[in-house]
Short mmCIF file of C-alpha atoms and ligand atoms in Angstrom, two decimals:
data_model
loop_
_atom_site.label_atom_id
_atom_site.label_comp_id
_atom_site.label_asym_id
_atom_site.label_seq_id
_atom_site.Cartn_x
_atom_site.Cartn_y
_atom_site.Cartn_z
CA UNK A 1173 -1.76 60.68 329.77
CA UNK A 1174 -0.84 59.89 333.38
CA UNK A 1175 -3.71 58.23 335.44
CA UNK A 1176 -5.72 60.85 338.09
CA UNK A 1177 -8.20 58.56 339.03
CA UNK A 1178 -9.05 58.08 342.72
CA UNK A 1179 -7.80 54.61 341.92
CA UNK A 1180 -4.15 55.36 340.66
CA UNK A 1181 -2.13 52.87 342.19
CA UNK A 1182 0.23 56.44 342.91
CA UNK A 1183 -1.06 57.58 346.39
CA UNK A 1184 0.70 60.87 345.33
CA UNK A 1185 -1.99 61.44 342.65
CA UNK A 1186 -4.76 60.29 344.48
CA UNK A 1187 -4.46 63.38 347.12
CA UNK A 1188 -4.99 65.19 344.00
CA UNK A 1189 -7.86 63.36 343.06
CA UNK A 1190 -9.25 64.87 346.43
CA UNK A 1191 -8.73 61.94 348.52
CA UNK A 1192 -7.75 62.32 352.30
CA UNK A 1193 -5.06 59.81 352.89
CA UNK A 1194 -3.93 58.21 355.89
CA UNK A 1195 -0.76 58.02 356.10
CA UNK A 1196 -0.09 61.18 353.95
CA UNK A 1197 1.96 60.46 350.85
CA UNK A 1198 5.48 61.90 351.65
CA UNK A 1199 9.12 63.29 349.73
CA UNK A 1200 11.23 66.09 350.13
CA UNK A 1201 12.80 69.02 348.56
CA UNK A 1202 16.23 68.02 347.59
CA UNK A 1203 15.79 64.49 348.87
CA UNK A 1204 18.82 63.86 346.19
CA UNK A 1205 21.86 65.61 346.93
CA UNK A 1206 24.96 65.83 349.39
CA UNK A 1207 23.56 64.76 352.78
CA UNK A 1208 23.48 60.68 351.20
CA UNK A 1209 27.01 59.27 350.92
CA UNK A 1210 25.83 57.15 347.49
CA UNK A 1211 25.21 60.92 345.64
CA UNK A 1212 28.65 62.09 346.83
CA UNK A 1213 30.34 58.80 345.56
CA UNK A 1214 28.39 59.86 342.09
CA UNK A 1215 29.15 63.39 342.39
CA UNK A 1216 32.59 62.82 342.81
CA UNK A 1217 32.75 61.21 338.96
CA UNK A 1218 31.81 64.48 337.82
CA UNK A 1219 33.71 67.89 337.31
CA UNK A 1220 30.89 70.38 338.28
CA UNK A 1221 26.98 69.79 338.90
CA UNK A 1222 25.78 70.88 335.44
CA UNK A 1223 27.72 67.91 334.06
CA UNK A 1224 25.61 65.64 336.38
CA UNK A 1225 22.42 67.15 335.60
CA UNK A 1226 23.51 66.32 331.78
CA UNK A 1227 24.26 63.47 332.20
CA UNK A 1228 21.34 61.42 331.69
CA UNK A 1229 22.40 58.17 333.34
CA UNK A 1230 23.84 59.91 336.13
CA UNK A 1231 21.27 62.22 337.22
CA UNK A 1232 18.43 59.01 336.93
CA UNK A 1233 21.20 57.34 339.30
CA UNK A 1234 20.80 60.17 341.84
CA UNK A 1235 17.23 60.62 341.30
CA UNK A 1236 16.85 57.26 342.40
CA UNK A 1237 18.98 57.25 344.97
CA UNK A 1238 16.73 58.51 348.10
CA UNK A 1239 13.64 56.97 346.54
CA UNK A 1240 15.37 53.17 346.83
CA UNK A 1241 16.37 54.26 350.44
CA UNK A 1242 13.59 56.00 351.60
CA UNK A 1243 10.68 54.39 349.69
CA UNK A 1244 9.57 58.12 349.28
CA UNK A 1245 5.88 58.38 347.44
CA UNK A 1246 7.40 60.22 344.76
CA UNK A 1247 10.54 60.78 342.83
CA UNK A 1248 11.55 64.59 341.61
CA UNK A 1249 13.81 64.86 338.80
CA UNK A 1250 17.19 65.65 339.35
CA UNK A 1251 18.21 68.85 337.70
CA UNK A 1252 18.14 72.69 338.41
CA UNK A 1253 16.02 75.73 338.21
CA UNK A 1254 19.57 77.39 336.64
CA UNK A 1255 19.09 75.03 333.61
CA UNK A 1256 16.83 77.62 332.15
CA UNK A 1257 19.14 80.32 331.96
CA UNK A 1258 22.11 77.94 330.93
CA UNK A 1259 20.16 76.32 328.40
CA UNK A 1260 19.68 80.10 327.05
CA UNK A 1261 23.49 80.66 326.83
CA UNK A 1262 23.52 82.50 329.85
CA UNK A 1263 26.97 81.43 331.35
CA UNK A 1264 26.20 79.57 334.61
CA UNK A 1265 29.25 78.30 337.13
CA UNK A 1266 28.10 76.30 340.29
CA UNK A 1267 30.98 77.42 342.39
CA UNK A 1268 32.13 75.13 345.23
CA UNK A 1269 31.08 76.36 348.13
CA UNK A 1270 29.69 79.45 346.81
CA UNK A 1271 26.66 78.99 345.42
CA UNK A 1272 26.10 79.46 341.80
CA UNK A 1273 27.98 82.24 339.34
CA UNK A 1274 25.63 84.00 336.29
CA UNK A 1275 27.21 86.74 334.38
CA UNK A 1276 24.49 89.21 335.33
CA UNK A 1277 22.09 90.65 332.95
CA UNK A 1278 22.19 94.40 333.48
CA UNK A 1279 20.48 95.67 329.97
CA UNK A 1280 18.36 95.72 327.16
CA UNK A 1281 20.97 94.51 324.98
CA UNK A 1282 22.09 91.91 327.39
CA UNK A 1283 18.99 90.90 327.41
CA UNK A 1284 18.58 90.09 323.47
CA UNK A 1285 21.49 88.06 323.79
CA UNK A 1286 19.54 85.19 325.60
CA UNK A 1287 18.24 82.72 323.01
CA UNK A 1288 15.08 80.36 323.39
CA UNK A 1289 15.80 78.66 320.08
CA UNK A 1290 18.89 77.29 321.44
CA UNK A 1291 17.51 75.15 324.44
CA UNK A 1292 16.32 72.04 323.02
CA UNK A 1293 20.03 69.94 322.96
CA UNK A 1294 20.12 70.74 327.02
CA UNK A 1295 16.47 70.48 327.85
CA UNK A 1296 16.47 67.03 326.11
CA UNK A 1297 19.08 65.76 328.40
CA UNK A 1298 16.54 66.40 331.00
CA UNK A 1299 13.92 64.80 329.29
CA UNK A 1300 16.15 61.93 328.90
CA UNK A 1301 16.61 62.07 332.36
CA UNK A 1302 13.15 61.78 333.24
CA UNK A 1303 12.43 58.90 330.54
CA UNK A 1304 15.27 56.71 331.91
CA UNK A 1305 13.71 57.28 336.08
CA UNK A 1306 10.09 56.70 334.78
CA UNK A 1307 11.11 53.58 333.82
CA UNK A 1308 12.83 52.20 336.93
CA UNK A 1309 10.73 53.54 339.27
CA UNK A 1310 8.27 51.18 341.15
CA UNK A 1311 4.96 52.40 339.41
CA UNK A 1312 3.47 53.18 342.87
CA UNK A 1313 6.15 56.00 342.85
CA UNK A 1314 5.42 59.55 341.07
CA UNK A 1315 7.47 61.47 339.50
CA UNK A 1316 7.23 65.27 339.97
CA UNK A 1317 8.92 67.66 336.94
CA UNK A 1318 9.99 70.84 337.91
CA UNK A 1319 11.74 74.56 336.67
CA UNK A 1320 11.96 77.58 338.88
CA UNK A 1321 9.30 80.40 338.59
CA UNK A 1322 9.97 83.27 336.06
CA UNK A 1323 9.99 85.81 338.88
CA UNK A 1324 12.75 83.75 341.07
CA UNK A 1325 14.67 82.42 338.43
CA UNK A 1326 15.07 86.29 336.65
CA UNK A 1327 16.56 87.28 340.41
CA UNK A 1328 19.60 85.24 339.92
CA UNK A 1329 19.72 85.97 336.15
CA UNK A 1330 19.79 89.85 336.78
CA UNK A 1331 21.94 89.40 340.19
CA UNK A 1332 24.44 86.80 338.88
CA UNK A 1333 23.97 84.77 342.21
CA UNK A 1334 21.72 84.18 345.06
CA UNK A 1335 21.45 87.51 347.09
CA UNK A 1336 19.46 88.18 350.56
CA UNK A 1337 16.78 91.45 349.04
CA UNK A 1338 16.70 90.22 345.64
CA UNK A 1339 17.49 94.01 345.14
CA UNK A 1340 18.97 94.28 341.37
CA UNK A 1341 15.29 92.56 340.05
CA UNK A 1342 13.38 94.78 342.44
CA UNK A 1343 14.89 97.82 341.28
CA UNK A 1344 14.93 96.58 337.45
CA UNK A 1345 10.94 96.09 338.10
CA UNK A 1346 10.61 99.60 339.58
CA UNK A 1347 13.09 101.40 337.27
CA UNK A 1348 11.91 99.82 333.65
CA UNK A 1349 8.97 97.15 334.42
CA UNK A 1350 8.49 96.84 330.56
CA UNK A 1351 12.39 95.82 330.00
CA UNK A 1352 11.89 92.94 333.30
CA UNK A 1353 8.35 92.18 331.68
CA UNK A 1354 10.32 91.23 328.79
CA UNK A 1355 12.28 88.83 330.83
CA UNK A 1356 9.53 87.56 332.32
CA UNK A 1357 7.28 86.36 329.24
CA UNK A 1358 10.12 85.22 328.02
CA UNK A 1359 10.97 82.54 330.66
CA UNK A 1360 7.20 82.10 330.75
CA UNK A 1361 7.33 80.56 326.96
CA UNK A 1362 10.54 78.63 327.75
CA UNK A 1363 9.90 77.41 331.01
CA UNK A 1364 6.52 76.01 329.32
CA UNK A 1365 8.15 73.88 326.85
CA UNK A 1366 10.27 73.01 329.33
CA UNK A 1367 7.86 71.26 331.56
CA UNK A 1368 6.13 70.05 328.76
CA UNK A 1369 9.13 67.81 327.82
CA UNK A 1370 8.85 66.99 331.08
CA UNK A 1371 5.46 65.29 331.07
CA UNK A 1372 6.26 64.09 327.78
CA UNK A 1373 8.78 62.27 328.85
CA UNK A 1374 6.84 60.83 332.04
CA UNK A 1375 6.62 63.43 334.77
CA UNK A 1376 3.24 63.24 336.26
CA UNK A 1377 3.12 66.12 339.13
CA UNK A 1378 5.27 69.39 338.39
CA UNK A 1379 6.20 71.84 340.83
CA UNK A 1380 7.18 75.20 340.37
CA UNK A 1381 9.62 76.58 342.95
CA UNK A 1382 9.53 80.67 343.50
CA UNK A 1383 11.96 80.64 345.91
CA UNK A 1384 12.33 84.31 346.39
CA UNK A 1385 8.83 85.07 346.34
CA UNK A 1386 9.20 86.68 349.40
CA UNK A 1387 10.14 89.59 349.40
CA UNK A 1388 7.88 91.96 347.48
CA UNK A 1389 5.40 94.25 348.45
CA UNK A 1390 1.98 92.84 347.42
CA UNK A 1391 1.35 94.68 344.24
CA UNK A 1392 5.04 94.01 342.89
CA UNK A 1393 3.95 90.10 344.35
CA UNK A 1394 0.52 89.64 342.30
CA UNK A 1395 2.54 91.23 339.25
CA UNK A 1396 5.77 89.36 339.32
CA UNK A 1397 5.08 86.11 341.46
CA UNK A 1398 1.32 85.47 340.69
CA UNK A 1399 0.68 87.05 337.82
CA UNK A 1400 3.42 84.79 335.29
CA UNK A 1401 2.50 81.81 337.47
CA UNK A 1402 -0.90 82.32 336.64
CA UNK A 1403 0.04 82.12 332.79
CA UNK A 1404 2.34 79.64 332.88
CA UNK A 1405 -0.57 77.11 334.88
CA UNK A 1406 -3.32 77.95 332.51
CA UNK A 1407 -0.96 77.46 329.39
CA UNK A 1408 -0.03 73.57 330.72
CA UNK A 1409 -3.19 73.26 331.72
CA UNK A 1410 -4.53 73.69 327.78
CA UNK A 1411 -2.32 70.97 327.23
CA UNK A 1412 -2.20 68.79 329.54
CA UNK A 1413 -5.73 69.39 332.05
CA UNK A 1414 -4.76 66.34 334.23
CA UNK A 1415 -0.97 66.99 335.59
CA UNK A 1416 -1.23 68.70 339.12
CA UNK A 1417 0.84 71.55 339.26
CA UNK A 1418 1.75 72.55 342.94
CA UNK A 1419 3.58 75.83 343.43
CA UNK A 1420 6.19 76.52 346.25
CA UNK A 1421 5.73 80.39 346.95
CA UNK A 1422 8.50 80.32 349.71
CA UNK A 1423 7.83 83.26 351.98
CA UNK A 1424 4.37 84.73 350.70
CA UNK A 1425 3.05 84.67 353.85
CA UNK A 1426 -0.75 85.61 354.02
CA UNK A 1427 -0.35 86.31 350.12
CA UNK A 1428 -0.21 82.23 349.65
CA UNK A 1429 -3.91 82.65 350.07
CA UNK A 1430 -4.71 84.80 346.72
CA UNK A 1431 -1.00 83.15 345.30
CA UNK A 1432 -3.53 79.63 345.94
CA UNK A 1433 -6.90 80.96 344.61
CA UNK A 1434 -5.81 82.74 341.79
CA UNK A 1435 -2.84 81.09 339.79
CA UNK A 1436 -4.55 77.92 339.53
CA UNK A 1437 -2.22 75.82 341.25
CA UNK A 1438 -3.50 72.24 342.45
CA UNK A 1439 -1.63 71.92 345.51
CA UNK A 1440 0.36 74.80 347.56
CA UNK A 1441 3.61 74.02 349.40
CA UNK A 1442 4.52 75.93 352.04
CA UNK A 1443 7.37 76.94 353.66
CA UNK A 1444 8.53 76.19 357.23
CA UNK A 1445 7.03 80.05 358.73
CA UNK A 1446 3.14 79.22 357.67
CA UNK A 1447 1.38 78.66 360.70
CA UNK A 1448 -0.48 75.27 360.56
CA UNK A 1449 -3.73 77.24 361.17
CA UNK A 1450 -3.15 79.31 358.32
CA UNK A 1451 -2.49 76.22 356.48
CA UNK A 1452 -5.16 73.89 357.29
CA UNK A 1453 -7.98 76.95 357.70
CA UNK A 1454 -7.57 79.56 355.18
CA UNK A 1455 -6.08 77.80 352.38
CA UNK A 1456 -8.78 77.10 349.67
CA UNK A 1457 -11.02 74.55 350.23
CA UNK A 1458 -9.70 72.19 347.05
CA UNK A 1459 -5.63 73.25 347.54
CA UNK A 1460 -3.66 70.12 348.21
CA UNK A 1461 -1.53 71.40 351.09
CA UNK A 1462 2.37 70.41 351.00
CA UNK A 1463 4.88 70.75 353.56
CA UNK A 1464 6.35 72.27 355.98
CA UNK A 1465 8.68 70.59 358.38
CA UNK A 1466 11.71 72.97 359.32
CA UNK A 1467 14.54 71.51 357.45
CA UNK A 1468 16.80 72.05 360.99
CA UNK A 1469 14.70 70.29 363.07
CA UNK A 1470 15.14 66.99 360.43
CA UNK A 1471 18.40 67.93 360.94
CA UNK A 1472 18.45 67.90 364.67
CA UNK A 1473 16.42 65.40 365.28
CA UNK A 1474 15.30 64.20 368.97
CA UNK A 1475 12.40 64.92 371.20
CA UNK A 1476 11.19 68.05 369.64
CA UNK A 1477 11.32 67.15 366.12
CA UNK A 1478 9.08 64.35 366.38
CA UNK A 1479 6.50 65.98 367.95
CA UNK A 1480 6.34 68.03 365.69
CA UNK A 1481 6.29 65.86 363.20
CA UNK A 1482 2.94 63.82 364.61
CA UNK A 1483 1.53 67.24 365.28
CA UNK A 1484 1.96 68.21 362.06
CA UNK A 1485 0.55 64.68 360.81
CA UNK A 1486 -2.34 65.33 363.10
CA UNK A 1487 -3.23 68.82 361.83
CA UNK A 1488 -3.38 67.85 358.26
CA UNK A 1489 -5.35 64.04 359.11
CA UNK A 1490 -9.21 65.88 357.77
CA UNK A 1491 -7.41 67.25 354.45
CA UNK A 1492 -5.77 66.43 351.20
CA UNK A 1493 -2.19 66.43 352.79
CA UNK A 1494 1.86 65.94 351.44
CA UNK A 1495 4.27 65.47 353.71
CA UNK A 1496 7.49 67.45 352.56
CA UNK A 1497 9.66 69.68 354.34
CA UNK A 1498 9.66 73.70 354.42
CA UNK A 1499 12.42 73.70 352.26
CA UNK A 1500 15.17 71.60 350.70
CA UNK A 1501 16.96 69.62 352.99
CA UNK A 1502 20.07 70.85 354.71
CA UNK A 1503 23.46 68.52 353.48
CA UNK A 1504 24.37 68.05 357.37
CA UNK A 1505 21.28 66.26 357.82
CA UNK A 1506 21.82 62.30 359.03
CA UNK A 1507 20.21 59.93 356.38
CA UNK A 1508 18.95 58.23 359.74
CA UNK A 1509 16.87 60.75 360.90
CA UNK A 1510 14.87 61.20 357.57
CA UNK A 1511 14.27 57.41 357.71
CA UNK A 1512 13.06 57.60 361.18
CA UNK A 1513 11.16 60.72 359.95
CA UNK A 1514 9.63 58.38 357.35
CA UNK A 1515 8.81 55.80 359.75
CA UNK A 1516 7.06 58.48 361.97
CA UNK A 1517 4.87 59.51 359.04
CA UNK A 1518 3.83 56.35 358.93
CA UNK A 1519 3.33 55.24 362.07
CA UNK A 1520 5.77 52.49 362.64
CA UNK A 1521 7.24 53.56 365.85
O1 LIG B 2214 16.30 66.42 344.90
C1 LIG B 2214 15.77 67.43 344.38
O2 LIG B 2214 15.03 68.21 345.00
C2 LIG B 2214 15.97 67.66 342.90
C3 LIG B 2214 17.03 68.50 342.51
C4 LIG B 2214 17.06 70.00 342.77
C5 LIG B 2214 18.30 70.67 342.91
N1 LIG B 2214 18.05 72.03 342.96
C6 LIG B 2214 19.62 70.02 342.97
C7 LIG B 2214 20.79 70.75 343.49
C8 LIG B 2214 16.04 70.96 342.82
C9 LIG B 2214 14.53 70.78 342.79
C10 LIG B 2214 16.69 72.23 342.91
C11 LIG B 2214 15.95 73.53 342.94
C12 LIG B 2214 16.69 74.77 343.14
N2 LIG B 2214 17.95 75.10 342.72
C13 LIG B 2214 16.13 75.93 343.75
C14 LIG B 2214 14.71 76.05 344.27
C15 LIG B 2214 14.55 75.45 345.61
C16 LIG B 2214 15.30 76.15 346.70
O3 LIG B 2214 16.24 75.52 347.24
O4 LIG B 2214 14.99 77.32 347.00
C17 LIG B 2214 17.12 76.94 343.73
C18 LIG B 2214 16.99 78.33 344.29
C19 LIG B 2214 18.26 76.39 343.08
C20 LIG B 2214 19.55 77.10 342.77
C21 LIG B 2214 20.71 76.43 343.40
N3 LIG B 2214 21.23 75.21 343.02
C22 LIG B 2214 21.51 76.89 344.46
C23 LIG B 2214 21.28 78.20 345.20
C24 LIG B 2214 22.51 75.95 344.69
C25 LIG B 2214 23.68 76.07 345.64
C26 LIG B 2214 23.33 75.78 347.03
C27 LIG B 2214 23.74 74.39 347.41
O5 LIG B 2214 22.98 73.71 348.08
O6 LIG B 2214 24.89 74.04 347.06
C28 LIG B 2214 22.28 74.87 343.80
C29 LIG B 2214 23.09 73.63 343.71
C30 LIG B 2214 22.35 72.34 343.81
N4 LIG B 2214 21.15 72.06 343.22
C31 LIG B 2214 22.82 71.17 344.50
C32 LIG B 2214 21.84 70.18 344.29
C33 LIG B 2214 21.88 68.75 344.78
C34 LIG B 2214 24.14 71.03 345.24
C35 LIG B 2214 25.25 70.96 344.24
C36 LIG B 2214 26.30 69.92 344.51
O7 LIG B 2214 26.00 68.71 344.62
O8 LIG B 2214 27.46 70.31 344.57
#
């Protein structure tokens, strides 16, 4: 059972111990990936990204790739939320370029065709994955497990890619709720077993990312966004009461208050539109509060971003605080400005 102590050598898991740290602890969404020349050089070994993520040696390579360049506070596994539906038998194609390629789920019968019992040889690879980082990893360094929500996962399952309205789920949820519902529970029970593995294997944070949270009206979003969240926290939290969860509602806007208070998330990462107030004032009192740089101004760098980056370090200095970006990080971004952005955080200058 991973420590949660106020005196875990991991400053990551003190802030969820309730502990106001100065600096904050700090990582970022997608701190693995193209923008670092030593994951293309890996990448390039490979014939597509799933291979990567199943290869066990390989993805602990890249996952430890920003951490021994960064010294980041914690590590996040490298995989993807689209190893759910893969692992299910649902074909899944990253195409270069383009994004990743699902053949779409359109029906009832397309639906049965998805198989839970068959995810256990691909999940373990992940596990693997997450055995082989815990054990290089400095053991100041966390390591945060992960899977998509149900809700934003089941859009690209039902759309077959990433789409702007999310509009074959929303209709699917307005046409037949009880055929989506099914889809739902469904990647509720894997995607607990999933992160289970996870801890088992040493992940001691998770993170759920709902991605494409934002754009339901606030019924549909307490049904489909909070509502499976909700079960899926309280089911890992019968097993495992100690793991913080934090959940990544991008785009909720002043729903991430209820999406905070109600699903039983630890710790709330928001995305790059949350206005600090919001953040810092009308987030629950015990909500660890992640984020929210704007992934373009990293990218930019200069003047403006690192302002912003003390104000943001100033807004959060009274409160359980995690430095992280609004979103993942863009694969233009210079490797020097998110050390310098490190170095800001922590007040070399
Ligand atoms: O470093 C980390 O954060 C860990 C690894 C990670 C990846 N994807 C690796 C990846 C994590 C946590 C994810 C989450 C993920 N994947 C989300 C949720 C967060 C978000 O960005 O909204 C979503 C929606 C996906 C689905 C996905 N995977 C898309 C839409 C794409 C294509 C876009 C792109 O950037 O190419 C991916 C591919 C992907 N996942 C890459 C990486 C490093 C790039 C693939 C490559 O190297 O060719």
């Amino acid at each position: 059972m991973p420590a949660r102590t106020t005196e875990s050598e991991r400053r990551m898991l003190r802030v969820f111990a309730g502990q106001t740290l100065t600096p904050p602890p700090i990582w970022l969404m997608r701190q693995a990936g193209r923008y670092l020349p030593e994951y293309r050089e890996v990448r390039a070994r490979v014939r597509d990204f799933l291979e990567l993520c199943y290869t066990p040696e390989l993805a602990a390579e890249v996952t430890l790739q920003p951490v021994r360049r960064f010294d980041f506070d914690a590590a996040i596994v490298f995989a993807d939320i689209l190893i759910v539906p893969d692992a299910l038998n649902q074909t899944v194609r990253f195409v270069e370029g383009e994004g990743p390629r699902l053949d779409a789920i359109r029906s009832a019968a397309e639906l049965a065709r998805l198989n839970p019992s068959a995810t256990r040889p691909k999940f373990q690879r992940v596990f693997e994955t997450v055995a082989r980082v815990r054990q290089d990893l400095p053991h100041t360094t966390a390591l945060i497990g992960f899977c998509g929500a149900p809700w934003t996962v089941a859009t690209y399952m039902v759309e077959g890619q990433g789409s702007v309205d999310q509009a074959g789920a929303r209709l699917w949820a307005y046409r037949d709720p009880q055929g989506l519902q099914r889809l739902i529970s469904l990647l509720e029970d894997v995607s607990v077993e999933y992160l289970s593995g996870q801890i088992d294997a040493g992940a001691d944070v998770l993170q759920i990312f709902d991605s494409w949270a934002g754009n339901l009206p606030d019924d549909q979003f307490r049904h489909w966004v909070i509502e499976p969240t909700r079960r899926l926290v309280g089911r890992l939290k019968a097993r495992y009461p100690t793991v913080p969860v934090i959940g990544f509602p991008r785009g909720a806007g002043p729903l991430a208050r209820a999406y905070a208070a109600e699903t039983g998330v630890d710790g709330l990462s928001c995305d790059w539109a949350m206005p600090l107030k919001f953040m810092a004032q009308e987030l629950p009192k015990h909500t660890v509060v992640q984020g929210n740089l704007d992934p373009l101004l990293l990218l930019a760098g200069g003047p403006a971003f690192e302002s912003r980056v003390a104000e943001l370090v100033a807004q959060f200095a009274q409160r359980a605080f995690i430095f992280n970006l609004g979103h993942g990080i863009q694969p233009q971004t210079p490797p020097e400005n998110v050390a310098r952005l490190v170095g800001l955080v922590r007040g070399a200058d």
